[in-house]
Amino acid sequence: MLSVVNDDGTTAKGSSLIDEIVREGARRMPAAALEAEVNAYIAEFAGERDGNGRRLVVRNGFHQPRQVTTAADVVEV
């Protein structure tokens, strides 16, 4: 979420609005890339079934968020 902008153009956390936008983009881009990779992998093996007709490759939840260091800052992905 973006912070509220102060009169001097900074956010409540002391960074500029553009810094906040860059951080948000830096958080979303790797998350979207990982999501796309997982979806592609699952789709590739969608037809693979065991002897009981159950899919062999399925999504089993989500991993805990991690902090990643980017040029924008440390962001949670």
PDB file of N, CA and C in Angstrom:
ATOM      1  N   MET A   1       0.821  -1.178   0.000  1.00  0.00           N
ATOM      2  CA  MET A   1       0.000   0.000   0.000  1.00  0.00           C
ATOM      3  C   MET A   1       0.870   1.248   0.000  1.00  0.00           C
ATOM      4  N   LEU A   2       0.445   2.260  -0.702  1.00  0.00           N
ATOM      5  CA  LEU A   2       1.159   3.519  -0.723  1.00  0.00           C
ATOM      6  C   LEU A   2       0.794   4.329   0.503  1.00  0.00           C
ATOM      7  N   SER A   3       1.751   5.098   0.984  1.00  0.00           N
ATOM      8  CA  SER A   3       1.531   5.931   2.159  1.00  0.00           C
ATOM      9  C   SER A   3       0.901   7.254   1.766  1.00  0.00           C
ATOM     10  N   VAL A   4       0.395   7.954   2.750  1.00  0.00           N
ATOM     11  CA  VAL A   4      -0.180   9.274   2.537  1.00  0.00           C
ATOM     12  C   VAL A   4       0.946  10.257   2.266  1.00  0.00           C
ATOM     13  N   VAL A   5       0.739  11.162   1.315  1.00  0.00           N
ATOM     14  CA  VAL A   5       1.758  12.138   0.940  1.00  0.00           C
ATOM     15  C   VAL A   5       1.641  13.373   1.823  1.00  0.00           C
ATOM     16  N   ASN A   6       2.779  13.810   2.367  1.00  0.00           N
ATOM     17  CA  ASN A   6       2.844  15.040   3.165  1.00  0.00           C
ATOM     18  C   ASN A   6       2.919  16.246   2.241  1.00  0.00           C
ATOM     19  N   ASP A   7       2.808  17.447   2.805  1.00  0.00           N
ATOM     20  CA  ASP A   7       2.875  18.684   2.023  1.00  0.00           C
ATOM     21  C   ASP A   7       4.197  18.836   1.273  1.00  0.00           C
ATOM     22  N   ASP A   8       5.283  18.306   1.840  1.00  0.00           N
ATOM     23  CA  ASP A   8       6.590  18.451   1.190  1.00  0.00           C
ATOM     24  C   ASP A   8       6.869  17.376   0.149  1.00  0.00           C
ATOM     25  N   GLY A   9       5.885  16.544  -0.165  1.00  0.00           N
ATOM     26  CA  GLY A   9       6.036  15.513  -1.198  1.00  0.00           C
ATOM     27  C   GLY A   9       6.586  14.203  -0.685  1.00  0.00           C
ATOM     28  N   THR A  10       6.799  14.087   0.623  1.00  0.00           N
ATOM     29  CA  THR A  10       7.272  12.835   1.198  1.00  0.00           C
ATOM     30  C   THR A  10       6.109  12.063   1.780  1.00  0.00           C
ATOM     31  N   THR A  11       6.333  10.803   2.013  1.00  0.00           N
ATOM     32  CA  THR A  11       5.302   9.986   2.649  1.00  0.00           C
ATOM     33  C   THR A  11       5.519  10.004   4.148  1.00  0.00           C
ATOM     34  N   ALA A  12       4.576   9.454   4.876  1.00  0.00           N
ATOM     35  CA  ALA A  12       4.664   9.431   6.333  1.00  0.00           C
ATOM     36  C   ALA A  12       5.914   8.692   6.803  1.00  0.00           C
ATOM     37  N   LYS A  13       6.417   7.761   5.999  1.00  0.00           N
ATOM     38  CA  LYS A  13       7.605   7.006   6.370  1.00  0.00           C
ATOM     39  C   LYS A  13       8.887   7.765   6.039  1.00  0.00           C
ATOM     40  N   GLY A  14       8.810   8.900   5.422  1.00  0.00           N
ATOM     41  CA  GLY A  14       9.992   9.676   5.112  1.00  0.00           C
ATOM     42  C   GLY A  14      10.527   9.476   3.708  1.00  0.00           C
ATOM     43  N   SER A  15       9.891   8.660   2.890  1.00  0.00           N
ATOM     44  CA  SER A  15      10.335   8.501   1.511  1.00  0.00           C
ATOM     45  C   SER A  15       9.366   9.206   0.578  1.00  0.00           C
ATOM     46  N   SER A  16       9.839   9.476  -0.614  1.00  0.00           N
ATOM     47  CA  SER A  16       8.983  10.149  -1.583  1.00  0.00           C
ATOM     48  C   SER A  16       7.958   9.170  -2.140  1.00  0.00           C
ATOM     49  N   LEU A  17       6.931   9.705  -2.734  1.00  0.00           N
ATOM     50  CA  LEU A  17       5.894   8.878  -3.333  1.00  0.00           C
ATOM     51  C   LEU A  17       6.474   8.004  -4.436  1.00  0.00           C
ATOM     52  N   ILE A  18       7.410   8.557  -5.220  1.00  0.00           N
ATOM     53  CA  ILE A  18       8.018   7.760  -6.295  1.00  0.00           C
ATOM     54  C   ILE A  18       8.804   6.587  -5.719  1.00  0.00           C
ATOM     55  N   ASP A  19       9.466   6.795  -4.567  1.00  0.00           N
ATOM     56  CA  ASP A  19      10.170   5.689  -3.916  1.00  0.00           C
ATOM     57  C   ASP A  19       9.195   4.581  -3.522  1.00  0.00           C
ATOM     58  N   GLU A  20       8.057   4.977  -3.014  1.00  0.00           N
ATOM     59  CA  GLU A  20       7.037   3.995  -2.632  1.00  0.00           C
ATOM     60  C   GLU A  20       6.523   3.233  -3.856  1.00  0.00           C
ATOM     61  N   ILE A  21       6.328   3.933  -4.958  1.00  0.00           N
ATOM     62  CA  ILE A  21       5.861   3.284  -6.186  1.00  0.00           C
ATOM     63  C   ILE A  21       6.902   2.299  -6.694  1.00  0.00           C
ATOM     64  N   VAL A  22       8.168   2.704  -6.660  1.00  0.00           N
ATOM     65  CA  VAL A  22       9.259   1.818  -7.100  1.00  0.00           C
ATOM     66  C   VAL A  22       9.330   0.585  -6.210  1.00  0.00           C
ATOM     67  N   ARG A  23       9.217   0.771  -4.911  1.00  0.00           N
ATOM     68  CA  ARG A  23       9.248  -0.376  -3.991  1.00  0.00           C
ATOM     69  C   ARG A  23       8.091  -1.337  -4.265  1.00  0.00           C
ATOM     70  N   GLU A  24       6.917  -0.778  -4.502  1.00  0.00           N
ATOM     71  CA  GLU A  24       5.750  -1.626  -4.782  1.00  0.00           C
ATOM     72  C   GLU A  24       5.956  -2.403  -6.077  1.00  0.00           C
ATOM     73  N   GLY A  25       6.492  -1.745  -7.091  1.00  0.00           N
ATOM     74  CA  GLY A  25       6.791  -2.442  -8.347  1.00  0.00           C
ATOM     75  C   GLY A  25       7.845  -3.513  -8.151  1.00  0.00           C
ATOM     76  N   ALA A  26       8.861  -3.214  -7.353  1.00  0.00           N
ATOM     77  CA  ALA A  26       9.918  -4.189  -7.079  1.00  0.00           C
ATOM     78  C   ALA A  26       9.380  -5.381  -6.306  1.00  0.00           C
ATOM     79  N   ARG A  27       8.335  -5.191  -5.542  1.00  0.00           N
ATOM     80  CA  ARG A  27       7.715  -6.304  -4.823  1.00  0.00           C
ATOM     81  C   ARG A  27       6.837  -7.129  -5.753  1.00  0.00           C
ATOM     82  N   ARG A  28       6.083  -6.456  -6.595  1.00  0.00           N
ATOM     83  CA  ARG A  28       5.119  -7.157  -7.450  1.00  0.00           C
ATOM     84  C   ARG A  28       5.764  -7.923  -8.605  1.00  0.00           C
ATOM     85  N   MET A  29       6.818  -7.372  -9.190  1.00  0.00           N
ATOM     86  CA  MET A  29       7.408  -8.003 -10.375  1.00  0.00           C
ATOM     87  C   MET A  29       7.932  -9.413 -10.107  1.00  0.00           C
ATOM     88  N   PRO A  30       8.762  -9.635  -9.085  1.00  0.00           N
ATOM     89  CA  PRO A  30       9.214 -11.013  -8.842  1.00  0.00           C
ATOM     90  C   PRO A  30       8.066 -11.932  -8.436  1.00  0.00           C
ATOM     91  N   ALA A  31       7.112 -11.405  -7.674  1.00  0.00           N
ATOM     92  CA  ALA A  31       5.969 -12.225  -7.263  1.00  0.00           C
ATOM     93  C   ALA A  31       5.167 -12.677  -8.481  1.00  0.00           C
ATOM     94  N   ALA A  32       4.951 -11.771  -9.426  1.00  0.00           N
ATOM     95  CA  ALA A  32       4.212 -12.120 -10.650  1.00  0.00           C
ATOM     96  C   ALA A  32       4.993 -13.123 -11.492  1.00  0.00           C
ATOM     97  N   ALA A  33       6.312 -12.948 -11.570  1.00  0.00           N
ATOM     98  CA  ALA A  33       7.139 -13.877 -12.349  1.00  0.00           C
ATOM     99  C   ALA A  33       7.106 -15.277 -11.739  1.00  0.00           C
ATOM    100  N   LEU A  34       7.208 -15.366 -10.422  1.00  0.00           N
ATOM    101  CA  LEU A  34       7.148 -16.666  -9.759  1.00  0.00           C
ATOM    102  C   LEU A  34       5.788 -17.323  -9.940  1.00  0.00           C
ATOM    103  N   GLU A  35       4.740 -16.535  -9.818  1.00  0.00           N
ATOM    104  CA  GLU A  35       3.375 -17.059 -10.010  1.00  0.00           C
ATOM    105  C   GLU A  35       3.201 -17.601 -11.419  1.00  0.00           C
ATOM    106  N   ALA A  36       3.695 -16.874 -12.405  1.00  0.00           N
ATOM    107  CA  ALA A  36       3.592 -17.319 -13.801  1.00  0.00           C
ATOM    108  C   ALA A  36       4.379 -18.610 -14.012  1.00  0.00           C
ATOM    109  N   GLU A  37       5.548 -18.708 -13.399  1.00  0.00           N
ATOM    110  CA  GLU A  37       6.362 -19.918 -13.532  1.00  0.00           C
ATOM    111  C   GLU A  37       5.664 -21.125 -12.918  1.00  0.00           C
ATOM    112  N   VAL A  38       5.072 -20.947 -11.748  1.00  0.00           N
ATOM    113  CA  VAL A  38       4.339 -22.039 -11.097  1.00  0.00           C
ATOM    114  C   VAL A  38       3.149 -22.457 -11.951  1.00  0.00           C
ATOM    115  N   ASN A  39       2.390 -21.486 -12.439  1.00  0.00           N
ATOM    116  CA  ASN A  39       1.228 -21.805 -13.273  1.00  0.00           C
ATOM    117  C   ASN A  39       1.616 -22.538 -14.545  1.00  0.00           C
ATOM    118  N   ALA A  40       2.720 -22.134 -15.168  1.00  0.00           N
ATOM    119  CA  ALA A  40       3.188 -22.804 -16.390  1.00  0.00           C
ATOM    120  C   ALA A  40       3.599 -24.242 -16.093  1.00  0.00           C
ATOM    121  N   TYR A  41       4.282 -24.446 -14.977  1.00  0.00           N
ATOM    122  CA  TYR A  41       4.722 -25.789 -14.596  1.00  0.00           C
ATOM    123  C   TYR A  41       3.521 -26.695 -14.338  1.00  0.00           C
ATOM    124  N   ILE A  42       2.551 -26.192 -13.604  1.00  0.00           N
ATOM    125  CA  ILE A  42       1.347 -26.983 -13.313  1.00  0.00           C
ATOM    126  C   ILE A  42       0.596 -27.301 -14.602  1.00  0.00           C
ATOM    127  N   ALA A  43       0.471 -26.330 -15.495  1.00  0.00           N
ATOM    128  CA  ALA A  43      -0.230 -26.550 -16.768  1.00  0.00           C
ATOM    129  C   ALA A  43       0.488 -27.578 -17.632  1.00  0.00           C
ATOM    130  N   GLU A  44       1.828 -27.554 -17.599  1.00  0.00           N
ATOM    131  CA  GLU A  44       2.608 -28.493 -18.414  1.00  0.00           C
ATOM    132  C   GLU A  44       2.333 -29.945 -18.035  1.00  0.00           C
ATOM    133  N   PHE A  45       2.077 -30.181 -16.753  1.00  0.00           N
ATOM    134  CA  PHE A  45       1.875 -31.549 -16.283  1.00  0.00           C
ATOM    135  C   PHE A  45       0.418 -31.833 -15.899  1.00  0.00           C
ATOM    136  N   ALA A  46      -0.498 -31.009 -16.378  1.00  0.00           N
ATOM    137  CA  ALA A  46      -1.914 -31.169 -16.021  1.00  0.00           C
ATOM    138  C   ALA A  46      -2.472 -32.518 -16.454  1.00  0.00           C
ATOM    139  N   GLY A  47      -1.960 -33.072 -17.515  1.00  0.00           N
ATOM    140  CA  GLY A  47      -2.464 -34.353 -18.015  1.00  0.00           C
ATOM    141  C   GLY A  47      -1.875 -35.576 -17.332  1.00  0.00           C
ATOM    142  N   GLU A  48      -0.853 -35.392 -16.525  1.00  0.00           N
ATOM    143  CA  GLU A  48      -0.207 -36.509 -15.830  1.00  0.00           C
ATOM    144  C   GLU A  48      -1.092 -36.972 -14.673  1.00  0.00           C
ATOM    145  N   ARG A  49      -1.428 -38.261 -14.663  1.00  0.00           N
ATOM    146  CA  ARG A  49      -2.327 -38.817 -13.639  1.00  0.00           C
ATOM    147  C   ARG A  49      -1.722 -40.072 -13.023  1.00  0.00           C
ATOM    148  N   ASP A  50      -2.102 -40.353 -11.778  1.00  0.00           N
ATOM    149  CA  ASP A  50      -1.675 -41.603 -11.155  1.00  0.00           C
ATOM    150  C   ASP A  50      -2.663 -42.708 -11.513  1.00  0.00           C
ATOM    151  N   GLY A  51      -2.489 -43.874 -10.943  1.00  0.00           N
ATOM    152  CA  GLY A  51      -3.349 -45.009 -11.241  1.00  0.00           C
ATOM    153  C   GLY A  51      -4.802 -44.805 -10.859  1.00  0.00           C
ATOM    154  N   ASN A  52      -5.068 -43.871  -9.951  1.00  0.00           N
ATOM    155  CA  ASN A  52      -6.440 -43.587  -9.517  1.00  0.00           C
ATOM    156  C   ASN A  52      -7.050 -42.402 -10.246  1.00  0.00           C
ATOM    157  N   GLY A  53      -6.347 -41.867 -11.238  1.00  0.00           N
ATOM    158  CA  GLY A  53      -6.861 -40.751 -12.013  1.00  0.00           C
ATOM    159  C   GLY A  53      -6.617 -39.378 -11.396  1.00  0.00           C
ATOM    160  N   ARG A  54      -5.848 -39.325 -10.321  1.00  0.00           N
ATOM    161  CA  ARG A  54      -5.552 -38.031  -9.678  1.00  0.00           C
ATOM    162  C   ARG A  54      -4.343 -37.379 -10.336  1.00  0.00           C
ATOM    163  N   ARG A  55      -4.401 -36.059 -10.422  1.00  0.00           N
ATOM    164  CA  ARG A  55      -3.281 -35.329 -11.014  1.00  0.00           C
ATOM    165  C   ARG A  55      -2.025 -35.521 -10.181  1.00  0.00           C
ATOM    166  N   LEU A  56      -0.888 -35.671 -10.857  1.00  0.00           N
ATOM    167  CA  LEU A  56       0.383 -35.851 -10.164  1.00  0.00           C
ATOM    168  C   LEU A  56       1.004 -34.524  -9.729  1.00  0.00           C
ATOM    169  N   VAL A  57       0.723 -33.457 -10.450  1.00  0.00           N
ATOM    170  CA  VAL A  57       1.280 -32.142 -10.118  1.00  0.00           C
ATOM    171  C   VAL A  57       0.128 -31.197  -9.815  1.00  0.00           C
ATOM    172  N   VAL A  58       0.094 -30.716  -8.577  1.00  0.00           N
ATOM    173  CA  VAL A  58      -0.937 -29.783  -8.141  1.00  0.00           C
ATOM    174  C   VAL A  58      -0.290 -28.692  -7.296  1.00  0.00           C
ATOM    175  N   ARG A  59      -0.960 -27.591  -7.171  1.00  0.00           N
ATOM    176  CA  ARG A  59      -0.473 -26.534  -6.272  1.00  0.00           C
ATOM    177  C   ARG A  59      -0.914 -26.911  -4.866  1.00  0.00           C
ATOM    178  N   ASN A  60       0.022 -26.837  -3.957  1.00  0.00           N
ATOM    179  CA  ASN A  60      -0.266 -27.222  -2.589  1.00  0.00           C
ATOM    180  C   ASN A  60      -0.016 -26.038  -1.656  1.00  0.00           C
ATOM    181  N   GLY A  61      -0.740 -24.951  -1.868  1.00  0.00           N
ATOM    182  CA  GLY A  61      -0.623 -23.796  -0.997  1.00  0.00           C
ATOM    183  C   GLY A  61       0.429 -22.803  -1.463  1.00  0.00           C
ATOM    184  N   PHE A  62       0.865 -21.972  -0.544  1.00  0.00           N
ATOM    185  CA  PHE A  62       1.818 -20.907  -0.814  1.00  0.00           C
ATOM    186  C   PHE A  62       2.919 -20.945   0.227  1.00  0.00           C
ATOM    187  N   HIS A  63       4.108 -20.532  -0.158  1.00  0.00           N
ATOM    188  CA  HIS A  63       5.224 -20.467   0.776  1.00  0.00           C
ATOM    189  C   HIS A  63       5.125 -19.191   1.592  1.00  0.00           C
ATOM    190  N   GLN A  64       5.787 -19.167   2.722  1.00  0.00           N
ATOM    191  CA  GLN A  64       5.822 -17.966   3.559  1.00  0.00           C
ATOM    192  C   GLN A  64       6.512 -16.827   2.810  1.00  0.00           C
ATOM    193  N   PRO A  65       6.079 -15.594   3.007  1.00  0.00           N
ATOM    194  CA  PRO A  65       6.741 -14.454   2.351  1.00  0.00           C
ATOM    195  C   PRO A  65       8.218 -14.385   2.734  1.00  0.00           C
ATOM    196  N   ARG A  66       9.039 -13.897   1.799  1.00  0.00           N
ATOM    197  CA  ARG A  66      10.468 -13.737   2.035  1.00  0.00           C
ATOM    198  C   ARG A  66      10.874 -12.320   1.707  1.00  0.00           C
ATOM    199  N   GLN A  67      11.953 -11.867   2.312  1.00  0.00           N
ATOM    200  CA  GLN A  67      12.478 -10.550   1.995  1.00  0.00           C
ATOM    201  C   GLN A  67      13.560 -10.697   0.936  1.00  0.00           C
ATOM    202  N   VAL A  68      13.459  -9.877  -0.098  1.00  0.00           N
ATOM    203  CA  VAL A  68      14.402  -9.892  -1.207  1.00  0.00           C
ATOM    204  C   VAL A  68      14.997  -8.491  -1.335  1.00  0.00           C
ATOM    205  N   THR A  69      16.311  -8.426  -1.487  1.00  0.00           N
ATOM    206  CA  THR A  69      16.976  -7.142  -1.660  1.00  0.00           C
ATOM    207  C   THR A  69      16.978  -6.776  -3.137  1.00  0.00           C
ATOM    208  N   THR A  70      16.429  -5.606  -3.461  1.00  0.00           N
ATOM    209  CA  THR A  70      16.406  -5.112  -4.834  1.00  0.00           C
ATOM    210  C   THR A  70      17.094  -3.761  -4.870  1.00  0.00           C
ATOM    211  N   ALA A  71      17.251  -3.214  -6.057  1.00  0.00           N
ATOM    212  CA  ALA A  71      17.831  -1.874  -6.193  1.00  0.00           C
ATOM    213  C   ALA A  71      16.948  -0.834  -5.512  1.00  0.00           C
ATOM    214  N   ALA A  72      15.648  -1.109  -5.436  1.00  0.00           N
ATOM    215  CA  ALA A  72      14.710  -0.164  -4.819  1.00  0.00           C
ATOM    216  C   ALA A  72      14.784  -0.201  -3.298  1.00  0.00           C
ATOM    217  N   ASP A  73      15.064  -1.372  -2.726  1.00  0.00           N
ATOM    218  CA  ASP A  73      15.094  -1.537  -1.279  1.00  0.00           C
ATOM    219  C   ASP A  73      14.872  -3.017  -0.990  1.00  0.00           C
ATOM    220  N   VAL A  74      14.798  -3.368   0.269  1.00  0.00           N
ATOM    221  CA  VAL A  74      14.416  -4.719   0.655  1.00  0.00           C
ATOM    222  C   VAL A  74      12.897  -4.782   0.601  1.00  0.00           C
ATOM    223  N   VAL A  75      12.367  -5.750  -0.164  1.00  0.00           N
ATOM    224  CA  VAL A  75      10.921  -5.878  -0.307  1.00  0.00           C
ATOM    225  C   VAL A  75      10.492  -7.293   0.044  1.00  0.00           C
ATOM    226  N   GLU A  76       9.256  -7.434   0.478  1.00  0.00           N
ATOM    227  CA  GLU A  76       8.710  -8.738   0.803  1.00  0.00           C
ATOM    228  C   GLU A  76       8.006  -9.328  -0.409  1.00  0.00           C
ATOM    229  N   VAL A  77       8.364 -10.554  -0.735  1.00  0.00           N
ATOM    230  CA  VAL A  77       7.768 -11.239  -1.895  1.00  0.00           C
ATOM    231  C   VAL A  77       7.130 -12.522  -1.390  1.00  0.00           C
TER     232      VAL A  77
END
